């Protein structure tokens, strides 16, 4: 059988390693970590095979879509941590912070000229997808993309999964094989040629400027041509160490009651790990490993039993753990695999046929309230619960998991047509959320329109798409403290 992890590797062109290459280049685009990283591991393997040193390049442009001071700060904090960790490392690390549009791509082109081959991250959405598609056809060195995103390799499925139930069957079939072929914890320890990469003078001077910039993150943000009014979230640090701290807190305090309390905003037992998962600071595998270590002492992999796609009865251990792993592996993974196979993952037309038909049938139904994008962005609606969710997004860069669904559903009800609602939701989420611009984000938004769901009772505006109300949420969820914290006092109507 083909080596299991070979399903993660994709050679994008037919080029051969350049004999004149001075190093192997790992371009760290999204999975920004030195640990549990299949792409970094693959780059180390090539460096050893070619007997060359390894250069890790991580850059930040100033003109990416939905660029804000919030995302800039989060990413820069991670790069700063890498700069510290790379001192004395077995590989050379080059951070670069673009100040003027075009500098990033020029720097990368210059590095490619001296590289024997390039390894970078496979990622199915956002600018990483378009970069990999375009640049691999333009450059004359081998261009490899490696999937370090989730437990089940993106290359393992032949087509997009249309439901979580279908993908859960894949997870159950593949889980043990995947779990027993993990990424290496510290791939940099295996680098054989530990020579420091010598850069041309132009690279050294630019890199020095970047290193200085990383020590003054606030100055970098002010100098960048990005949206400044969406400011950093001071309570959420973009470094891996912060993600690991949150993971430990979750395992100790929240996982034991996860399934019972995660839907209540006042208790908020959700993992809140998505910002670090999105930027690749944490590996899905290492989270799964640490979670499984919390199973009862008698539990081992032999307890796992095929359950034909059922959300229960597969892991046969602690039920709180089973519920969390289903969210992490199945619901996160189905979005990645869908986007990997569908270039239209962010388009209204990608919805299932039944959802398209029913939404279009009810497109002209009268709406009780219509809000502009600006009113929604500023949380100026009549609905206290919705405003609270939007205010949490504005302040914390996240929305409580359950309320995120309600947040999306209400925008469908308050906009002239579903296409407008979709556009508003994508822009709101990708601008304000720390975990925006992610396959999982698109899954959450499109679920509100029927993706990965089924038809329900027909009603105005929504047709057969699932309907949710703020009034119902208030009745069944503990959220009084949440509303006091984030709600607008003048809004009380929860239709």
C-alpha positions as a printed Julia matrix, in Angstrom:
495×3 Matrix{Float64}:
   0.0    0.0     0.0
   1.08   3.54   -0.67
   2.71   5.14    2.38
  -0.18   6.73    4.26
   1.4   10.15    4.65
   2.28  10.29    0.96
  -1.37  11.26    0.46
  -0.4   14.57    2.07
   2.27  15.43   -0.52
   1.5   17.0    -3.86
   4.13  17.85   -6.47
   2.81  20.84   -8.34
   5.13  20.77  -11.37
   7.55  18.48  -13.18
  10.77  20.3   -12.3
  13.84  18.6   -10.82
  15.97  19.92   -7.94
  18.44  22.53   -9.13
  22.04  21.35   -8.78
  23.11  24.93   -8.17
  20.68  25.35   -5.3
  22.22  26.63   -2.06
  19.46  25.47    0.28
  16.05  23.83    0.53
  13.35  26.45    1.05
  10.33  25.86    3.28
   7.86  28.66    2.69
   5.7   28.74    5.83
   2.41  30.19    4.6
  -0.27  29.03    7.07
   0.82  26.11    9.27
   3.05  28.33   11.31
   4.78  25.98   13.73
   8.07  24.15   14.21
   6.35  21.11   15.76
   4.02  18.41   14.42
   4.27  19.87   10.93
   4.24  17.45    7.98
   5.4   20.16    5.55
   8.41  21.08    7.67
   9.17  17.39    8.14
   9.08  16.88    4.36
  11.38  19.86    3.79
  13.86  18.45    6.33
  13.8   15.14    4.45
  14.67  16.84    1.17
  17.41  18.93    2.79
  19.03  15.76    4.14
  18.67  13.96    0.82
  20.34  16.84   -1.07
  22.82  17.45    1.78
  21.8   21.1     1.89
  20.89  23.44    4.75
  17.26  24.36    5.33
  15.83  27.88    5.13
  12.42  28.6     6.65
  10.85  31.74    5.21
   7.81  33.28    6.85
   6.47  36.56    5.55
   3.56  38.9     6.09
   2.24  41.11    3.31
   0.25  44.3     3.82
  -2.36  43.81    1.09
  -3.96  40.44    1.77
  -7.78  40.39    1.65
  -9.5   41.53    4.85
  -6.17  42.74    6.24
  -6.67  44.37    9.63
  -4.62  45.46   12.63
  -6.26  42.54   14.47
  -4.98  39.8    12.19
  -1.64  41.57   11.68
  -0.99  41.67   15.42
  -1.9   38.02   15.89
   0.36  36.88   13.05
   3.24  39.12   14.08
   3.18  37.78   17.63
   3.63  34.3    16.22
   6.51  35.39   14.0
   8.17  37.1    16.93
   8.0   33.85   18.9
   9.56  32.01   15.95
  12.39  34.53   15.78
  13.23  33.77   19.41
  12.9   30.0    19.02
  15.05  29.91   15.88
  18.13  31.33   17.58
  20.65  28.51   17.68
  18.31  26.26   15.7
  19.41  23.68   13.13
  17.74  25.68   10.35
  17.88  29.31    9.27
  14.69  31.28    9.87
  13.94  34.4     7.83
  10.93  36.49    8.9
   9.83  39.26    6.59
   7.27  41.99    7.2
   6.22  43.86    4.1
   5.93  47.64    4.45
   5.04  48.44    0.85
   2.88  46.4    -1.5
   4.94  44.02   -3.64
   7.96  43.65   -1.34
   6.86  40.23   -0.09
   6.58  38.65   -3.54
   9.87  40.2    -4.66
  11.66  38.82   -1.62
  10.23  35.37   -2.27
  11.27  35.43   -5.94
  14.83  36.31   -4.99
  14.98  33.44   -2.48
  13.63  30.98   -5.04
  16.51  31.84   -7.38
  18.97  30.38   -4.85
  16.85  27.42   -3.72
  17.18  23.83   -4.94
  13.49  23.22   -4.39
  10.53  24.66   -2.51
   8.17  23.06   -0.01
   5.12  24.95    1.21
   1.73  24.42    2.85
  -1.26  22.85    1.13
  -4.3   24.91    2.08
  -7.64  24.82    0.27
  -8.88  28.41    0.68
  -7.87  32.07    0.73
  -4.67  33.44   -0.88
  -2.67  30.27   -0.17
  -4.76  28.33   -2.65
  -4.4   30.87   -5.45
  -0.7   31.43   -4.73
   0.06  27.72   -4.99
  -1.92  27.33   -8.2
  -0.25  30.31   -9.88
   3.35  30.19   -8.68
   3.87  26.47   -9.17
   3.26  26.96  -12.89
   5.56  30.01  -13.12
   8.66  28.83  -11.24
  11.26  26.41  -12.57
  12.17  24.66   -9.34
  10.24  21.71   -7.86
   7.18  23.0    -6.04
   5.74  20.72   -3.35
   2.68  21.44   -1.24
   2.19  19.36    1.91
  -1.04  19.0     3.86
  -0.58  19.52    7.62
  -4.16  20.59    8.26
  -6.01  17.7     9.86
  -6.13  14.04   10.79
  -7.39  12.73    7.44
  -5.14  13.69    4.47
  -6.84  15.9     1.89
  -5.56  13.59   -0.83
  -7.35  10.59    0.65
 -10.82  11.48   -0.67
 -11.64  11.44   -4.37
 -14.48  13.95   -4.17
 -16.07  16.46   -1.81
 -18.14  15.1     1.09
 -21.68  16.5     1.02
 -22.49  15.76    4.67
 -20.81  15.37    8.04
 -22.38  11.91    8.28
 -20.62  10.81    5.09
 -17.31  12.29    6.2
 -17.69  10.74    9.66
 -17.68   7.35    7.94
 -14.38   8.26    6.32
 -12.95   9.37    9.67
 -14.01   6.15   11.34
 -12.48   4.09    8.55
  -9.22   6.05    8.51
  -8.72   7.15   12.11
  -6.4    4.45   13.43
  -4.25   4.52   10.29
  -3.95   8.28   10.55
  -3.34   8.36   14.3
  -0.58   5.76   14.05
   1.2    7.73   11.29
   1.66  11.02   13.12
   3.84  14.01   12.27
   7.15  14.16   14.11
   7.07  16.3    17.21
  10.4   18.05   16.53
  11.36  17.62   12.85
  14.15  20.22   13.07
  16.12  17.87   15.31
  16.76  15.7    12.22
  18.4   18.38   10.07
  21.85  17.07    9.12
  23.45  20.04    7.35
  23.28  22.74   10.0
  25.21  25.41    8.14
  23.71  28.85    8.44
  22.35  30.05    5.12
  24.39  32.95    3.79
  22.18  35.58    2.21
  23.15  38.17   -0.38
  23.56  41.65    1.04
  20.1   42.78   -0.11
  18.49  39.91    1.79
  20.47  40.54    4.95
  19.55  44.2     5.11
  15.86  43.52    4.47
  15.82  40.67    6.98
  17.44  42.89    9.59
  14.72  45.46    9.08
  12.11  42.74    9.53
  13.73  41.47   12.71
  13.72  44.97   14.15
  10.11  45.43   13.09
   9.05  42.3    14.93
  10.23  43.89   18.17
   7.93  46.85   17.61
   4.72  45.25   16.43
   2.54  48.25   17.12
   4.76  50.4    14.88
   4.54  47.87   12.06
   0.76  47.87   12.28
   0.52  51.67   12.2
   2.79  51.85    9.16
   0.87  49.23    7.18
  -1.85  50.0     4.65
  -4.39  47.81    6.45
  -7.71  48.43    8.14
  -6.8   50.09   11.42
 -10.24  50.38   13.04
 -10.42  46.63   13.68
  -7.88  46.56   16.46
  -5.95  43.77   18.17
  -7.56  41.56   20.79
  -5.35  42.15   23.81
  -6.59  39.05   25.63
  -5.58  36.64   22.84
  -1.89  36.28   21.96
  -0.89  34.88   18.57
   2.04  32.8    19.81
   2.03  29.02   20.01
   2.75  29.16   23.73
  -0.58  30.96   24.26
  -2.41  28.29   22.29
  -0.79  25.56   24.37
  -1.82  27.36   27.56
  -5.41  27.54   26.36
  -5.28  23.84   25.41
  -4.16  22.91   28.92
  -6.92  25.05   30.45
  -9.49  23.38   28.23
  -8.3   19.86   29.07
  -8.29  20.58   32.8
 -11.42  22.7    33.2
 -13.75  22.37   30.22
 -13.32  18.98   28.55
 -14.77  17.03   31.53
 -18.13  18.8    31.01
 -17.76  19.73   27.34
 -20.76  17.92   25.91
 -23.08  19.01   28.7
 -22.25  22.73   28.89
 -20.62  23.88   25.66
 -23.82  25.42   24.26
 -24.4   27.76   27.21
 -22.71  31.14   26.62
 -22.56  31.9    30.35
 -20.52  28.75   31.0
 -18.68  28.64   27.65
 -17.06  25.24   27.87
 -16.07  25.34   24.18
 -12.4   24.86   23.36
 -11.78  28.38   21.98
  -8.74  26.97   20.16
  -9.79  28.05   16.66
  -7.5   31.12   16.34
  -4.4   28.96   16.89
  -5.73  26.13   14.76
  -6.48  28.55   11.93
  -2.97  30.03   11.89
  -1.39  26.6    12.3
   0.11  27.3    15.71
  -1.45  24.09   16.97
  -1.66  20.79   15.13
  -4.95  18.93   15.1
  -2.99  15.75   15.76
  -1.36  17.03   18.94
  -4.74  18.16   20.26
  -6.24  14.74   19.54
  -3.29  13.04   21.21
  -3.59  15.13   24.38
  -7.36  14.62   24.46
  -7.07  10.83   24.09
  -4.56  10.85   26.93
  -7.46  12.02   29.11
  -9.44   8.85   28.43
  -9.91   6.47   31.4
  -6.82   4.44   32.29
  -8.26   1.27   30.8
  -8.84   2.86   27.38
  -6.68   2.16   24.32
  -7.07   2.14   20.53
  -8.47  -1.4    20.65
 -11.65   0.08   22.14
 -12.42   1.85   18.87
 -15.27   0.15   16.99
 -16.78   0.97   13.59
 -20.16   2.63   14.18
 -21.29   3.22   10.59
 -21.06   7.0    10.76
 -22.88   7.4    14.05
 -21.61  10.27   16.21
 -21.59   7.97   19.24
 -20.17   4.53   19.95
 -16.93   4.89   17.97
 -14.3    5.82   20.56
 -16.04   3.92   23.37
 -14.54   6.0    26.13
 -15.53   9.18   27.92
 -18.57  10.65   26.17
 -17.39  14.23   26.7
 -14.2   13.33   24.81
 -16.16  11.66   22.02
 -18.31  14.74   21.51
 -15.29  17.03   21.34
 -13.39  14.79   18.91
 -16.43  14.7    16.64
 -16.43  18.5    16.54
 -12.67  18.73   16.03
 -12.08  15.96   13.51
 -15.39  15.55   11.68
 -16.93  19.02   11.62
 -13.61  20.8    11.14
 -12.41  18.24    8.61
 -15.49  18.16    6.42
 -14.97  21.85    5.61
 -11.34  21.32    4.61
 -12.15  18.36    2.38
 -15.11  20.12    0.76
 -13.02  23.18   -0.09
 -10.12  21.04   -1.31
 -12.35  19.52   -3.99
 -14.42  22.61   -4.76
 -12.93  25.82   -6.13
 -16.37  27.4    -5.64
 -16.36  26.72   -1.89
 -17.14  30.41   -1.19
 -19.81  30.89   -3.86
 -23.57  30.85   -3.35
 -23.94  28.4    -6.25
 -21.96  25.76   -4.32
 -24.95  25.13   -2.03
 -26.77  21.81   -2.49
 -29.52  21.84   -5.11
 -32.37  21.61   -2.59
 -31.07  24.65   -0.69
 -30.57  26.71   -3.86
 -34.07  25.91   -5.08
 -35.82  26.71   -1.82
 -33.88  29.91   -1.13
 -34.47  31.17   -4.67
 -38.16  30.3    -4.39
 -38.47  32.48   -1.28
 -36.03  35.18   -2.34
 -38.78  37.79   -2.79
 -40.6   37.02    0.45
 -41.15  40.17    2.55
 -38.74  40.71    5.44
 -39.83  42.27    8.72
 -36.51  44.12    9.06
 -33.78  45.05    6.61
 -30.38  46.22    7.88
 -27.44  47.69    6.0
 -23.97  46.21    6.27
 -22.89  49.13    8.44
 -25.79  48.62   10.84
 -24.97  44.95   11.19
 -21.26  45.59   11.61
 -21.95  48.07   14.42
 -24.49  45.7    16.07
 -27.36  48.15   15.64
 -30.36  45.83   15.32
 -33.51  45.32   17.38
 -32.26  41.91   18.58
 -30.4   41.82   21.9
 -29.02  38.3    21.38
 -27.77  38.98   17.86
 -26.17  42.27   18.91
 -24.39  40.46   21.74
 -22.93  37.91   19.32
 -21.76  40.65   16.96
 -20.31  42.67   19.85
 -18.39  39.63   21.04
 -17.0   39.27   17.52
 -15.99  42.93   17.52
 -14.39  42.8    20.95
 -12.96  39.29   21.23
 -12.56  38.21   17.61
 -14.76  35.14   18.15
 -18.44  34.26   18.62
 -19.67  31.62   21.01
 -20.11  28.4    19.01
 -23.88  28.05   19.33
 -24.62  31.73   18.83
 -22.47  31.79   15.7
 -25.17  29.68   14.01
 -27.94  32.02   15.16
 -25.82  35.01   14.1
 -25.69  33.71   10.54
 -29.34  32.68   10.35
 -30.65  36.1    11.37
 -28.64  37.9     8.68
 -30.46  35.77    6.09
 -33.71  37.11    7.55
 -32.57  40.76    7.62
 -31.11  41.25    4.13
 -32.85  41.72    0.76
 -31.83  38.29   -0.6
 -29.67  35.29    0.39
 -26.78  36.28   -1.87
 -26.49  39.61   -0.06
 -26.68  37.81    3.28
 -23.85  35.48    2.27
 -21.65  38.37    1.14
 -22.25  40.27    4.38
 -21.51  37.24    6.56
 -18.27  36.4     4.77
 -17.07  40.0     5.04
 -18.06  40.36    8.69
 -16.44  37.08    9.66
 -13.25  37.46    7.65
 -12.72  41.03    8.8
 -13.4   40.64   12.51
 -12.77  36.98   13.42
  -9.34  35.74   14.47
 -10.28  32.4    12.89
 -11.73  33.91    9.71
 -10.52  33.12    6.18
 -10.54  29.43    7.13
 -12.3   26.37    5.64
 -14.03  25.84    8.97
 -15.32  29.43    8.9
 -16.81  28.91    5.46
 -18.42  25.68    6.68
 -20.08  27.52    9.56
 -21.38  30.29    7.33
 -22.6   28.03    4.54
 -24.23  25.65    7.03
 -26.63  28.52    7.77
 -27.72  28.29    4.11
 -28.06  24.49    4.02
 -24.6   23.07    3.33
 -24.03  19.85    5.32
 -27.65  20.01    6.49
 -31.02  18.64    5.34
 -34.38  20.12    4.37
 -36.74  21.15    7.18
 -40.32  22.41    7.38
 -40.95  25.14    4.8
 -41.45  28.7     6.01
 -41.17  32.27    4.61
 -37.72  33.64    3.64
 -35.86  30.44    4.61
 -37.91  27.99    2.64
 -36.77  24.53    3.77
 -33.47  25.77    5.23
 -33.25  25.31    9.01
 -34.69  28.24   10.99
 -33.49  29.54   14.37
 -34.82  32.24   16.68
 -33.24  34.38   19.37
 -36.31  33.86   21.54
 -35.81  30.09   21.51
 -32.1   30.49   22.27
 -32.88  32.61   25.33
 -35.28  29.99   26.65
 -32.96  27.0    26.38
 -29.5   28.51   26.98
 -27.89  30.08   30.04
 -26.92  33.49   28.69
 -27.92  36.25   31.11
 -24.33  37.14   32.02
 -23.36  36.94   28.36
 -26.07  39.44   27.46
 -25.02  41.77   30.26
 -21.45  41.69   28.95
 -22.07  42.05   25.21
 -25.7   43.09   24.68
 -26.91  46.54   23.72
 -29.3   47.68   26.47
 -31.59  49.44   24.02
 -32.23  46.24   22.05
 -34.67  43.81   23.59
 -36.87  42.44   20.83
 -35.75  38.88   20.08
 -38.03  37.93   17.2
